[in-house]
GROMACS .gro file of C-alpha atoms in nm:
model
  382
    1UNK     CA    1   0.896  -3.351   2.012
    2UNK     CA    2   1.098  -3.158   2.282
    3UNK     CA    3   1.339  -3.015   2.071
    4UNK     CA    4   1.060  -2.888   1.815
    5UNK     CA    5   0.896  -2.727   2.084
    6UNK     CA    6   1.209  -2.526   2.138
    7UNK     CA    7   1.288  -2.456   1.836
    8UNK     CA    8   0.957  -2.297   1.780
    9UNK     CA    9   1.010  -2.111   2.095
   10UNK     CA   10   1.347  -2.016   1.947
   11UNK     CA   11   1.246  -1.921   1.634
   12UNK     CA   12   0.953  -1.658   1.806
   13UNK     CA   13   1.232  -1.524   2.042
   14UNK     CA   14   1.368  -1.398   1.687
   15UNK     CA   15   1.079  -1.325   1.526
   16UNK     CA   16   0.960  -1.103   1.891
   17UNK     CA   17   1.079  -0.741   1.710
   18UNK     CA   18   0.925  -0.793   1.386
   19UNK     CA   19   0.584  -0.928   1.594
   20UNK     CA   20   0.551  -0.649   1.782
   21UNK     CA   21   0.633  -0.403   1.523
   22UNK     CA   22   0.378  -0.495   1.352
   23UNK     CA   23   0.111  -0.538   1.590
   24UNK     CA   24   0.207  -0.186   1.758
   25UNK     CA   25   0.149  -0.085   1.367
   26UNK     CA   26  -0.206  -0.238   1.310
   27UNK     CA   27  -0.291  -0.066   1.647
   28UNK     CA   28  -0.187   0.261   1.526
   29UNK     CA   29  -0.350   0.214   1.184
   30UNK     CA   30  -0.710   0.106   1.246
   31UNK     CA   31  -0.961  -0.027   0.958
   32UNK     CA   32  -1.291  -0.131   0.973
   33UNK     CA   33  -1.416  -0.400   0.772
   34UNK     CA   34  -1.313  -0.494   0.386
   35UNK     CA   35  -1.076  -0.177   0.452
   36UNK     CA   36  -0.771  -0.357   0.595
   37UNK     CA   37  -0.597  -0.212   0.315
   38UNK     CA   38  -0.260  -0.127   0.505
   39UNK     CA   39  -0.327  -0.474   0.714
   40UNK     CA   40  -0.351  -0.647   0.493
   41UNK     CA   41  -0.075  -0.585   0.275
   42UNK     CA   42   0.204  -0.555   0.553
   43UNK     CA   43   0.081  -0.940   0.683
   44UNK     CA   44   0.112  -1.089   0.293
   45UNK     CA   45   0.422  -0.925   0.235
   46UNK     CA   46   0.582  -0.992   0.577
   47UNK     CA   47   0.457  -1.385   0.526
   48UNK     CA   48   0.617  -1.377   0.126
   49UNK     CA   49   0.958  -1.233   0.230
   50UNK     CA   50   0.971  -1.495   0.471
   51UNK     CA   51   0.967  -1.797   0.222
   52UNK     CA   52   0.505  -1.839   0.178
   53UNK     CA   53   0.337  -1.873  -0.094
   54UNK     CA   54   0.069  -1.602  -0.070
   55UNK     CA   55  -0.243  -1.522  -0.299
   56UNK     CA   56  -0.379  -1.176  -0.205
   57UNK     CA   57  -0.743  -1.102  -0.279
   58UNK     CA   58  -0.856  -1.451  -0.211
   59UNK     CA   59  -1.242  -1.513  -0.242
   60UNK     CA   60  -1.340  -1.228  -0.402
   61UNK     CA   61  -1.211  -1.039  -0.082
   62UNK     CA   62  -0.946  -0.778  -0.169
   63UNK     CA   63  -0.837  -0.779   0.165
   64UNK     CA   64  -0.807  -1.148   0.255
   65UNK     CA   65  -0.500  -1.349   0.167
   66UNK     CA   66  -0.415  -1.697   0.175
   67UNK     CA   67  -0.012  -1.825   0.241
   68UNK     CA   68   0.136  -2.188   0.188
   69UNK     CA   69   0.389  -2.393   0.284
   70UNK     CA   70   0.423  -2.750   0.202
   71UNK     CA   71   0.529  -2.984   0.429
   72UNK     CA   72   0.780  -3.292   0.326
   73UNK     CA   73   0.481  -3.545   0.228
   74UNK     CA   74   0.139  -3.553   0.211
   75UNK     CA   75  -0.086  -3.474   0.566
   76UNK     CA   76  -0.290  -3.250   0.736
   77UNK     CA   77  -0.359  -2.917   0.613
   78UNK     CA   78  -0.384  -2.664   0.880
   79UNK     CA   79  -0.479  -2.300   0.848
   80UNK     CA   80  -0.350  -2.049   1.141
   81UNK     CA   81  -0.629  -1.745   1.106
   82UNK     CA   82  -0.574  -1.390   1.114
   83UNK     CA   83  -0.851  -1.111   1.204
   84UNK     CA   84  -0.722  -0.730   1.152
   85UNK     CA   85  -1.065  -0.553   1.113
   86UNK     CA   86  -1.128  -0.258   1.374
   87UNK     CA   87  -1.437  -0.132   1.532
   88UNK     CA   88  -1.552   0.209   1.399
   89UNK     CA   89  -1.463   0.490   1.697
   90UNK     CA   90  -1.277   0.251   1.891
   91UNK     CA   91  -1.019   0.113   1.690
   92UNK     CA   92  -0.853  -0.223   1.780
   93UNK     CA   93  -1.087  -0.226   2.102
   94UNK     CA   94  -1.107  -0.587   1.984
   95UNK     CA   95  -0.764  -0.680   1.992
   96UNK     CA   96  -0.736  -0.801   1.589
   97UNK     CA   97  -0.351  -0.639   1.593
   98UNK     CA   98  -0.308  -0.936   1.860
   99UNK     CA   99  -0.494  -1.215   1.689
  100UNK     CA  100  -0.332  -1.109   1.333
  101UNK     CA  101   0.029  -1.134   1.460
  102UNK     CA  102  -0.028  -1.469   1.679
  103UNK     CA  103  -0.155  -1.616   1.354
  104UNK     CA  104   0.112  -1.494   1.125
  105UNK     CA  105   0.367  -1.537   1.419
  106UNK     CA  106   0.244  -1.941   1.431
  107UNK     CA  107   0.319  -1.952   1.089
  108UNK     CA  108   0.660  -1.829   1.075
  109UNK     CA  109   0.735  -2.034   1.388
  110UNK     CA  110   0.633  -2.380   1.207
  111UNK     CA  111   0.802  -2.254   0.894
  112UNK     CA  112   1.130  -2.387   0.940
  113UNK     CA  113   1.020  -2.725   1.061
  114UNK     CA  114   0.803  -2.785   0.773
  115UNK     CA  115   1.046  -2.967   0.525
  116UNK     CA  116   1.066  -3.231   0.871
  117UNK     CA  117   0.622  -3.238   0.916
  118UNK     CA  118   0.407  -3.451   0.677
  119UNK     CA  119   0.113  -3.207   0.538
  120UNK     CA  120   0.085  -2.871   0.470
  121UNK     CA  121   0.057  -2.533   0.665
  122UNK     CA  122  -0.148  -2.214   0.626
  123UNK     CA  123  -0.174  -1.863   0.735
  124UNK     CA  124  -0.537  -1.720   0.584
  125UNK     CA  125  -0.639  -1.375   0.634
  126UNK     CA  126  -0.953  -1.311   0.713
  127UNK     CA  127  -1.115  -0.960   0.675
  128UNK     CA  128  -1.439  -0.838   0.830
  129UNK     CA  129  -1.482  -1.035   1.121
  130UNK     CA  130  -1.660  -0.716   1.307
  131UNK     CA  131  -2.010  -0.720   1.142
  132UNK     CA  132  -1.886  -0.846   0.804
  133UNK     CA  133  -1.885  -1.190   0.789
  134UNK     CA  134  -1.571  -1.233   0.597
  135UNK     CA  135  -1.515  -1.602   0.718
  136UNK     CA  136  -1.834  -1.675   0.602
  137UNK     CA  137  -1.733  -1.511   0.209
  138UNK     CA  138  -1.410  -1.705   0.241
  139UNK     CA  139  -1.593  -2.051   0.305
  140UNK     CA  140  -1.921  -1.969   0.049
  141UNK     CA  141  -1.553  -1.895  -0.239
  142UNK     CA  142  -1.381  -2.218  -0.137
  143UNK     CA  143  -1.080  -2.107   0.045
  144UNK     CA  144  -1.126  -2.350   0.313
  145UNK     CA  145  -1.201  -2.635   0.075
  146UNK     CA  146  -0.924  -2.921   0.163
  147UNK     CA  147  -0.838  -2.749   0.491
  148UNK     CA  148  -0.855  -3.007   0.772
  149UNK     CA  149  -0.842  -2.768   1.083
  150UNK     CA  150  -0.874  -2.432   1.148
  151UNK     CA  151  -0.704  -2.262   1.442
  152UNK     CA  152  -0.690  -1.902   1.629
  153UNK     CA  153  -0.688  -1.712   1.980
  154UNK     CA  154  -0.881  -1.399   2.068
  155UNK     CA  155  -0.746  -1.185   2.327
  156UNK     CA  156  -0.975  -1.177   2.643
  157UNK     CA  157  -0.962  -1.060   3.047
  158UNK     CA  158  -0.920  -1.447   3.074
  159UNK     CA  159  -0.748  -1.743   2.933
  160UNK     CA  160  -1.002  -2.035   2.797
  161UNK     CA  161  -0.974  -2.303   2.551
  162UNK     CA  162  -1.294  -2.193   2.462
  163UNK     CA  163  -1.628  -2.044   2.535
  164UNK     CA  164  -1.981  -2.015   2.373
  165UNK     CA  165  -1.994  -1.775   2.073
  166UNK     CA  166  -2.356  -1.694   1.988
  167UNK     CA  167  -2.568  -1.749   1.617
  168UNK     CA  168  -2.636  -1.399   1.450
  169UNK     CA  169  -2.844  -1.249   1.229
  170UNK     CA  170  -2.798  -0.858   1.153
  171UNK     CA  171  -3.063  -0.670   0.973
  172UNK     CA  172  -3.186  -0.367   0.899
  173UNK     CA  173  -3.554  -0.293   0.925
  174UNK     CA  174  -3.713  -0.007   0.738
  175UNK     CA  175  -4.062   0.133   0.744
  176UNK     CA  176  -4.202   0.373   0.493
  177UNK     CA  177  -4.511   0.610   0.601
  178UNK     CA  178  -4.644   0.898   0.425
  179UNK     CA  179  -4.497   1.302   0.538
  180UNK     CA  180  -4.740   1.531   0.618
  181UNK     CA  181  -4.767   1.877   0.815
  182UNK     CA  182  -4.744   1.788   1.208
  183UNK     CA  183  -4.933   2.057   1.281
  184UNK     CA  184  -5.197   2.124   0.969
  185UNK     CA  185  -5.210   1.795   0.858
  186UNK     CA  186  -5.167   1.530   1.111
  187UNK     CA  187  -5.388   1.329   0.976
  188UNK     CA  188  -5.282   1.306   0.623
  189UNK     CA  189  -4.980   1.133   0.726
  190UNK     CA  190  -4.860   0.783   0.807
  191UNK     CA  191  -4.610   0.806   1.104
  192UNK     CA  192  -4.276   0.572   1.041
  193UNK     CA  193  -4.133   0.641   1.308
  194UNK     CA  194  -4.433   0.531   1.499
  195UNK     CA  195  -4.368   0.164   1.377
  196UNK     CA  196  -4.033   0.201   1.472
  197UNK     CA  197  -4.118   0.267   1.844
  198UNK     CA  198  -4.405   0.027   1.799
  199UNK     CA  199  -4.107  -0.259   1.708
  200UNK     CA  200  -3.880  -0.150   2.035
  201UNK     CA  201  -4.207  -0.243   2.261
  202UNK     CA  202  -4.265  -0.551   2.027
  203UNK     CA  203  -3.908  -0.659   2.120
  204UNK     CA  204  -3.915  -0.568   2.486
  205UNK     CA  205  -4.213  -0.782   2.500
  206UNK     CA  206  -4.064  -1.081   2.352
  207UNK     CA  207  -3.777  -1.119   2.532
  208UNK     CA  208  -3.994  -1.245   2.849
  209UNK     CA  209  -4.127  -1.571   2.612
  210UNK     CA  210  -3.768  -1.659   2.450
  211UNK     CA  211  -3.475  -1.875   2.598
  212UNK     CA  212  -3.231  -1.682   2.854
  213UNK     CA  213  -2.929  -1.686   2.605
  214UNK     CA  214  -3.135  -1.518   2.335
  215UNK     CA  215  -3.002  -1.162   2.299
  216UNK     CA  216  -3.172  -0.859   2.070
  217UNK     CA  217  -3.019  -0.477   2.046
  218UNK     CA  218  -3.115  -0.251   1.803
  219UNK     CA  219  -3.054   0.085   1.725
  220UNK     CA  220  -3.248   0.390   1.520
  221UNK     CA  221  -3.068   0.504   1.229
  222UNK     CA  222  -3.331   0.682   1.102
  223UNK     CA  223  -3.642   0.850   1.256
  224UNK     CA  224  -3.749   1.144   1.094
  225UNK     CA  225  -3.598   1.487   0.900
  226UNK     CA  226  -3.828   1.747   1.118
  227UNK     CA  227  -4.047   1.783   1.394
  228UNK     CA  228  -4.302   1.978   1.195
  229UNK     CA  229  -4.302   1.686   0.935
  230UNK     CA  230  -4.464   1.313   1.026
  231UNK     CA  231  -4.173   1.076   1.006
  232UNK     CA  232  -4.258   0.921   0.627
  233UNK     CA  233  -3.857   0.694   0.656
  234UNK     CA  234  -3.728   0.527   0.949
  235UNK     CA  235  -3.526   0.247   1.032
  236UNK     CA  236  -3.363   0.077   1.304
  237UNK     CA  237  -3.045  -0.211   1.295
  238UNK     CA  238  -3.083  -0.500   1.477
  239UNK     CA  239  -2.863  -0.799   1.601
  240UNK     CA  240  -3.019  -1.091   1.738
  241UNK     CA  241  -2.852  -1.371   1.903
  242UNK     CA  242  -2.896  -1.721   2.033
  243UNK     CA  243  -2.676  -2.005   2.180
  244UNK     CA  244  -2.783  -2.216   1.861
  245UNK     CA  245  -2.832  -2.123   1.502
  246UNK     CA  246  -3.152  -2.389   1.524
  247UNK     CA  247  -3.314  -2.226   1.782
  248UNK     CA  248  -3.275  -1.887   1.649
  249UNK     CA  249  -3.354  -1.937   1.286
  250UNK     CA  250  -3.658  -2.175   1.372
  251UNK     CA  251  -3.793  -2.010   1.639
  252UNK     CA  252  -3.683  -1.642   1.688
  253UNK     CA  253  -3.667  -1.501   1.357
  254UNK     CA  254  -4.011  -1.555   1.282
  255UNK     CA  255  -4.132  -1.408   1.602
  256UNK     CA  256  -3.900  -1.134   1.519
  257UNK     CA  257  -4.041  -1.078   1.157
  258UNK     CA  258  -4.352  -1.109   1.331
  259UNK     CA  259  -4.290  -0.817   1.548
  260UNK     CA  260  -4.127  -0.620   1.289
  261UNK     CA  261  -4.464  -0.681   1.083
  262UNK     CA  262  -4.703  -0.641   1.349
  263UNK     CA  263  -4.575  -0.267   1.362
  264UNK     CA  264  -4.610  -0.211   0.995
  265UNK     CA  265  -4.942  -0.357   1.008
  266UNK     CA  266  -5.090  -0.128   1.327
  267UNK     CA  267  -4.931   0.207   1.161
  268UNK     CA  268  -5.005   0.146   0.797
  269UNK     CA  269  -4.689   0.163   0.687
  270UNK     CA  270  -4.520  -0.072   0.479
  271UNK     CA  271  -4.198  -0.216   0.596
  272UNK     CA  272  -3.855  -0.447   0.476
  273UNK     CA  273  -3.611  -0.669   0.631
  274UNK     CA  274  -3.282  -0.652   0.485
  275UNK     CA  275  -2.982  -0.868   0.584
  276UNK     CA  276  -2.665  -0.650   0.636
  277UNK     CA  277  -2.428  -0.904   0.711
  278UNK     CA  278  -2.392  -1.312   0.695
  279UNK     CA  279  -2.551  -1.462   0.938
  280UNK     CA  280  -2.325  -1.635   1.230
  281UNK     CA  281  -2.319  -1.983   1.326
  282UNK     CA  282  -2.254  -2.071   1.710
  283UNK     CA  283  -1.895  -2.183   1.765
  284UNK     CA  284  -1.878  -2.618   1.786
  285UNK     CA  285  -1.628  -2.711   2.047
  286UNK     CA  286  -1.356  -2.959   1.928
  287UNK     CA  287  -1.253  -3.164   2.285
  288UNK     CA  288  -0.945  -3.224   2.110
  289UNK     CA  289  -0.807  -2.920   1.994
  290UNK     CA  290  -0.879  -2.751   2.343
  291UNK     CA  291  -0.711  -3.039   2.522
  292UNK     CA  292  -0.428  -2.963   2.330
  293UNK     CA  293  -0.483  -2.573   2.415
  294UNK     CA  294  -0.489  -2.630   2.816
  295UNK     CA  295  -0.183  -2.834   2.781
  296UNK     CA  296   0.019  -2.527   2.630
  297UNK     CA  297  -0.118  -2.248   2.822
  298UNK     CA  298  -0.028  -2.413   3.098
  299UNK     CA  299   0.289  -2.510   2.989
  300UNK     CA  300   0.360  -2.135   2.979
  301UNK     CA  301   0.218  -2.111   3.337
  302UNK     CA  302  -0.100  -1.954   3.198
  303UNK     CA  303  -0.402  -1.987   3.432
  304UNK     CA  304  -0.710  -2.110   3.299
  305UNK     CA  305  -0.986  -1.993   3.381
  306UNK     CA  306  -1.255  -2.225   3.553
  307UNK     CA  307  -1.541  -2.004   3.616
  308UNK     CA  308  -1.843  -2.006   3.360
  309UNK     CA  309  -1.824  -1.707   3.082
  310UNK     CA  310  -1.989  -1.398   3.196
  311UNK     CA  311  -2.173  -1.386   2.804
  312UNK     CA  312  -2.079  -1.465   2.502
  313UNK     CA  313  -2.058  -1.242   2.175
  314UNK     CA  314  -2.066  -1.409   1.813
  315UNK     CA  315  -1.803  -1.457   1.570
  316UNK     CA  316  -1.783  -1.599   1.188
  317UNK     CA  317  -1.562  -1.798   1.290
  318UNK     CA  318  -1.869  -2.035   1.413
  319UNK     CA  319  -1.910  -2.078   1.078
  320UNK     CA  320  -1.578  -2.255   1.003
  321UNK     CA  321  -1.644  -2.475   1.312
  322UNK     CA  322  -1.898  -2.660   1.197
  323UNK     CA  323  -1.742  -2.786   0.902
  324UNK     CA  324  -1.431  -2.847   1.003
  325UNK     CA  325  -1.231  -2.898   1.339
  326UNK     CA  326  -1.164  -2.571   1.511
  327UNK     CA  327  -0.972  -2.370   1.766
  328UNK     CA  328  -1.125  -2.023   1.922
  329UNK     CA  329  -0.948  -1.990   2.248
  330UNK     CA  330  -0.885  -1.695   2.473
  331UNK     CA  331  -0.601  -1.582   2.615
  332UNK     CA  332  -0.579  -1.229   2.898
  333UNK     CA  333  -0.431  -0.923   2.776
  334UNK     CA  334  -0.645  -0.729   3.088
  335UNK     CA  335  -0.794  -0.942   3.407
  336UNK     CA  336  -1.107  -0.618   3.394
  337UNK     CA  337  -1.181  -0.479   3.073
  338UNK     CA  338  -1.406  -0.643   2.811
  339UNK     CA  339  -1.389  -0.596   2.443
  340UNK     CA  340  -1.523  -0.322   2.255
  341UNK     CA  341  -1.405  -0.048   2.521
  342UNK     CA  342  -1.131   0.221   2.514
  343UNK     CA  343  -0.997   0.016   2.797
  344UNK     CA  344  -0.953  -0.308   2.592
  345UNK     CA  345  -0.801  -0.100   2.308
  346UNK     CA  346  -0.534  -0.011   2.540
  347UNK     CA  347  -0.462  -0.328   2.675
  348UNK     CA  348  -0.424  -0.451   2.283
  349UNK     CA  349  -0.099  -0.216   2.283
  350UNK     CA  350   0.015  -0.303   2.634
  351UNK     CA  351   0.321  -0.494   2.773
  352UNK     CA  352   0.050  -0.817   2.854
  353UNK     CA  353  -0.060  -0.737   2.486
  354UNK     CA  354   0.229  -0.810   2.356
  355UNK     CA  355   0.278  -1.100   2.607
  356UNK     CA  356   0.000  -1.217   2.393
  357UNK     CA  357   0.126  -1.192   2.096
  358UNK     CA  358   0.458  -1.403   2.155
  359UNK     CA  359   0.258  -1.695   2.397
  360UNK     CA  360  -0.045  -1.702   2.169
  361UNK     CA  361   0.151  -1.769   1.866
  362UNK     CA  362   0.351  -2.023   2.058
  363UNK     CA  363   0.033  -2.223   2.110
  364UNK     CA  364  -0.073  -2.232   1.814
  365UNK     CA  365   0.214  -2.338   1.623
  366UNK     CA  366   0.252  -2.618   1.938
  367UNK     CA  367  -0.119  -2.741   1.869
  368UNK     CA  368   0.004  -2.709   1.470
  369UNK     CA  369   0.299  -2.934   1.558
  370UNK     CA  370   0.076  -3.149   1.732
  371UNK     CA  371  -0.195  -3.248   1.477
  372UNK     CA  372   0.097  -3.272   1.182
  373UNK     CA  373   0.285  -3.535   1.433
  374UNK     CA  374  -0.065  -3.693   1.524
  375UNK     CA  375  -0.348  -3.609   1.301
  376UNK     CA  376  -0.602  -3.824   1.532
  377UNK     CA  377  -0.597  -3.527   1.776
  378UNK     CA  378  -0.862  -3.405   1.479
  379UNK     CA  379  -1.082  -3.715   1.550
  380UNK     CA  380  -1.067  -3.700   1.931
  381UNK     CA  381  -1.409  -3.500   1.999
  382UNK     CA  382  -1.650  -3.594   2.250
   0.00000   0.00000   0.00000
C-alpha cells in the first residue's frame, strides 16, 4: 500500500503543471451556473486525452460530464466530484477552480493504478453547485445510479473532515397589487410593495420562535417602477436554512408560507411562491470516510482543525450524502477569509491555493485507494 501511495504522489508531482494551469485558467475565466461552458470542456477533454471514458452533457446538463475507468475486476465504484460554477460579481470567490482540479487531479492520479484495483473509478462534473442545484439534476437523471461513494474537498480558512452543511429551500415570492396615482389616487391602489415590507417584519418576527441554526435572508428584486405610482409588482428572493431538511420542511416552511401569506392577506394583494432552485439536503457524515480524511491530511502535516465551525452554508452535495456514502471535507487555502469575498477569490489563485490543489487531490485519490483495497471503509459509520 506504501508504494501506491507514492506512486500517486509521483504521478501528481507530474501532473502539478497541467493542475495548475488549469486551475489558474478556471480562475481567470469565471461562469456562473449551467454556463461552465469553457470549464467544462477543458476538464472532459483534459480527462479523455488522458486515457477516460467521458460522456459530456450527462443528465440533461450540457455542462456536466461523467469519465470512466475500469478497474481489473469487478468492485467499488467511486466518483471523485468536480464543482466549476462561479458566483456572479465575485468570480471563483468560492474556490470551484480548486475543487475542479483536486477532483480531476484524483482521477488522473488513480489512473495508472487502475488495471492493479478491483472496481471502477469516476470523475463526474457537476455544474451549478452555487444556487443551481446541479447535484440534485444529476441524481433526479441517474448519473449516480450504481455509484457506491461519492468524494470531494472544498477549499476553506481551515482543514476539516467535515462540517455541518445546512437544508435549503430558495424561492422567490411575488405579490401583485393594483397601480394607482400616489398622489390623486392613493386609494385606488393596492400597495405591493407594502406586502413586501409587511413579509421582512413577518420574518424578523419569526426568527425569535425557530431553532438557533435556522437561517432566513432575503432580498427585494422588485419594489416598484415610480414614486408617483403605488407599487402594483414586487418581489423579494429568499433562502432559508436549517441544520435538518425535517425540521425545515415540517416546521419552517409552513410558518414561512404563512408569513409570506399573512402579508398578502393584510394588503389585499395576491401573492406566489415559486421555487428557483432544488431544494438542499443537510450533508450526512460518513465516520468512515473522514477517518480516512484525518489520516491523510495529517499525513501531509495538515492541521486539523478542532474548534467547532463558526456556521455552516448549504451545498447539493447534501443531497448525494444521503443516498450514498460521502466525502465533503475542507482543506485552508487562507487561515482569515471566508467564502464568497474578494479575499477568498484571491486566495483561490494563491501559492496555498495551489498547495490545495496538489494535497487535496492527493487525498482523495489516497481515500480512493483505500475503499478499492478495502471496501468495508464504506460500511464503517457510526
Amino acid at each position: 500500500m506504501i508504494d501506491f501511495y507514492q506512486r500517486i504522489e509521483q504521478e501528481l508531482e507530474r501532473q502539478k503543471p497541467l493542475l495548475l494551469e488549469l486551475s489558474h485558467k478556471l480562475h481567470a475565466n469565471p461562469e456562473i451556473r449551467f454556463e461552465e461552458v469553457k470549464a467544462s470542456t477543458w476538464l472532459s477533454d483534459t480527462l479523455e486525452e488522458q486515457g477516460f471514458k467521458v460522456e459530456r452533457g450527462v443528465g440533461n446538463l450540457p455542462t456536466a460530464f461523467k469519465a470512466e475507468v475500469k478497474g481489473k475486476a469487478e468492485g467499488p465504484n467511486i466518483a471523485f466530484l468536480c464543482e466549476y460554477d462561479a458566483l456572479e460579481g465575485l468570480g471563483h470567490a468560492c474556490g470551484h477552480n480548486v475543487i475542479a482540479t483536486m477532483g480531476l487531479g484524483a482521477g488522473l492520479a488513480l489512473k495508472p493504478l487502475m488495471h492493479e484495483l478491483n472496481g471502477n473509478l469516476f470523475v463526474i462534473g457537476t455544474p451549478g453547485e452555487e444556487g443551481g442545484g446541479g447535484k440534485v439534476i444529476l441524481l433526479e437523471n441517474g448519473i449516480f445510479d450504481g455509484i457506491d461513494s461519492s468524494l470531494m474537498i472544498h477549499p476553506s480558512y481551515n482543514n476539516g473532515a467535515g462540517g455541518p452543511a445546512l437544508a435549503r429551500v430558495a424561492w422567490e415570492v411575488r405579490y401583485t397589487g393594483v397601480p394607482a396615482h400616489a398622489a390623486a389616487a392613493p386609494h385606488l391602489g393596492v400597495n405591493a410593495l407594502d406586502a413586501v415590507r409587511l413579509a421582512f417584519n413577518g420574518m424578523d418576527a419569526l426568527r425569535q420562535q425557530v431553532k438557533s441554526d435556522v437561517r432566513m435572508h432575503a432580498i427585494i428584486t422588485e419594489g416598484g417602477d415610480a414614486p408617483n405610482i403605488i407599487p402594483h409588482n414586487a418581489a423579494l428572493k429568499i433562502y432559508i436554512r436549517s441544520a435538518t431538511k425535517t425540521y425545515l420542511h415540517d416546521s419552517i416552511i409552513p410558518r414561512m408560507k404563512g408569513v409570506f401569506e399573512g402579508a398578502a392577506l393584510m394588503t389585499g394583494t395576491k401573492v406566489s411562491i415559486k421555487e428557483i432552485a432544488k431544494p438542499y439536503d443537510n450533508m450526512v457524515q460518513h465516520s468512515g470516510l473522514n477517518k480516512c480524511f484525518d489520516h491523510h491530511a495529517k499525513r501531509l502535516n495538515r492541521t486539523l482543525n478542532s474548534e467547532e465551525s463558526e456556521g455552516a452554508g448549504s451545498t447539493d452535495m447534501g443531497n448525494i450524502s444521503h443516498v450514498m456514502p460521502s466525502l465533503h471535507a475542507f482543506l485552508a487555502i487562507d487561515d482569515e477569509a471566508k467564502p464568497h469575498t474578494h479575499e477568498f477569490a484571491q486566495a483561490a489563485r494563491s501559492e496555498r491555493g495551489d498547495n490545495c490543489v496538489v494535497d487535496g487531490a492527493t487525498i482523495l485519490a489516497s481515500i480512493g485507494l483505500d475503499i478499492f483495497s478495502n471496501p468495508g471503509i464504506l460500511k464503517e459509520d457510526s
